[in-house]
């Protein structure tokens, strides 16, 4: 083929093909909780976004697809899941001044392999009737006698509680965390069972006075006719570590190694940390923006403000095997 023919062929292709590349995302988040912010991106850039909901097994899928994966980005929740994706070696670093400037260092990988986009705090839901103002103080205090028979929580082996225990280890070391976990276990009103919302239901039903839960569940319960009464029976209290702030985790994104549409995917990542997108994305999920100064929704703001713990999430994630051992040693769920 001569240069001239090649040129004509390319020109014809350009006319026939869609003008704009898509960004393809594998997401473990409900697509309806992401779609509106993607629509805002498409509106502002003309780049369309395909969301493929992969409830479980994103890592396995990316490994199987290898270099031929159509996915550009992975979006998921919890540092444990982000770390699993990184450890599987299916993502690539993204060096972006925009991302580095927008996201606090503790909420992104120092090798630029994952990026937190929103945060959720792990807090205490406290009975409005049976818990006094100021009674809930620190995470450490949850092991004190005053809470005997008053605490409900989901499994100690769930990612959310493992991250909290990991953070306790990061603050005080494993021996302290083991005593703490044993103390909290002693204070449980019942064996760990159910999800975070089931604990609030138990408070509503009078089985316990406080529970551990993530902040966004308050929004979910208020939006659910059957659960609104549970939500109305509690207040959100933001405990802190004795030597730190309130424990937070992230929802985040990572770029796949394959990333066939790398440039567009980067454009999307950078869009997602813009003030407007941060506000939309956080509001859709009843979460907190990572970008300082980005708007918090009215509902979420009503829960009160707090100082987030600044322990590096990667450091917390690296304590996970130790946290798992601690929870098993104290037989937390038994
Ligand atoms: Fe959750």
Short mmCIF file of N, CA and C and ligand atoms in Angstrom, two decimals, residues 29 77-78 120 122 154 158 160 195-197 214 216-217 220 287, ligand 1:
data_model
loop_
_atom_site.label_atom_id
_atom_site.label_comp_id
_atom_site.label_asym_id
_atom_site.label_seq_id
_atom_site.Cartn_x
_atom_site.Cartn_y
_atom_site.Cartn_z
N UNK A 29 -19.21 -1.14 42.67
CA UNK A 29 -20.24 -0.27 43.23
C UNK A 29 -21.49 -0.38 42.37
N UNK A 77 -14.77 -0.26 46.62
CA UNK A 77 -14.75 0.33 47.96
C UNK A 77 -13.82 -0.47 48.86
N UNK A 78 -13.30 0.21 49.84
CA UNK A 78 -12.49 -0.38 50.91
C UNK A 78 -11.04 -0.62 50.48
N UNK A 120 -15.63 7.34 53.85
CA UNK A 120 -16.70 7.02 54.77
C UNK A 120 -16.04 6.82 56.12
N UNK A 122 -16.00 5.18 59.97
CA UNK A 122 -16.58 4.08 60.77
C UNK A 122 -16.84 4.65 62.15
N UNK A 154 -21.29 -6.11 63.56
CA UNK A 154 -21.20 -7.21 62.59
C UNK A 154 -19.91 -7.98 62.89
N UNK A 158 -15.13 -9.01 59.21
CA UNK A 158 -15.53 -8.24 58.02
C UNK A 158 -14.48 -7.15 57.74
N UNK A 160 -14.63 -4.09 57.15
CA UNK A 160 -14.80 -2.81 57.84
C UNK A 160 -14.22 -2.86 59.25
N UNK A 195 -25.46 -7.29 59.08
CA UNK A 195 -24.64 -6.20 58.53
C UNK A 195 -24.71 -4.97 59.45
N UNK A 196 -24.14 -3.87 58.99
CA UNK A 196 -24.11 -2.68 59.84
C UNK A 196 -25.52 -2.18 60.19
N UNK A 197 -26.43 -2.27 59.22
CA UNK A 197 -27.78 -1.78 59.48
C UNK A 197 -28.53 -2.67 60.48
N UNK A 214 -20.71 2.17 59.32
CA UNK A 214 -20.23 3.19 58.41
C UNK A 214 -21.28 4.28 58.26
N UNK A 216 -22.45 6.11 55.76
CA UNK A 216 -23.43 6.19 54.67
C UNK A 216 -24.67 5.35 54.93
N UNK A 217 -24.57 4.36 55.83
CA UNK A 217 -25.75 3.55 56.11
C UNK A 217 -26.87 4.38 56.73
N UNK A 220 -28.76 5.47 53.79
CA UNK A 220 -29.50 4.35 53.20
C UNK A 220 -30.73 3.99 54.03
N UNK A 287 -21.38 9.93 51.06
CA UNK A 287 -20.02 9.86 51.54
C UNK A 287 -19.41 11.27 51.63
FE1 LIG B 1 -20.93 -1.03 52.98
#
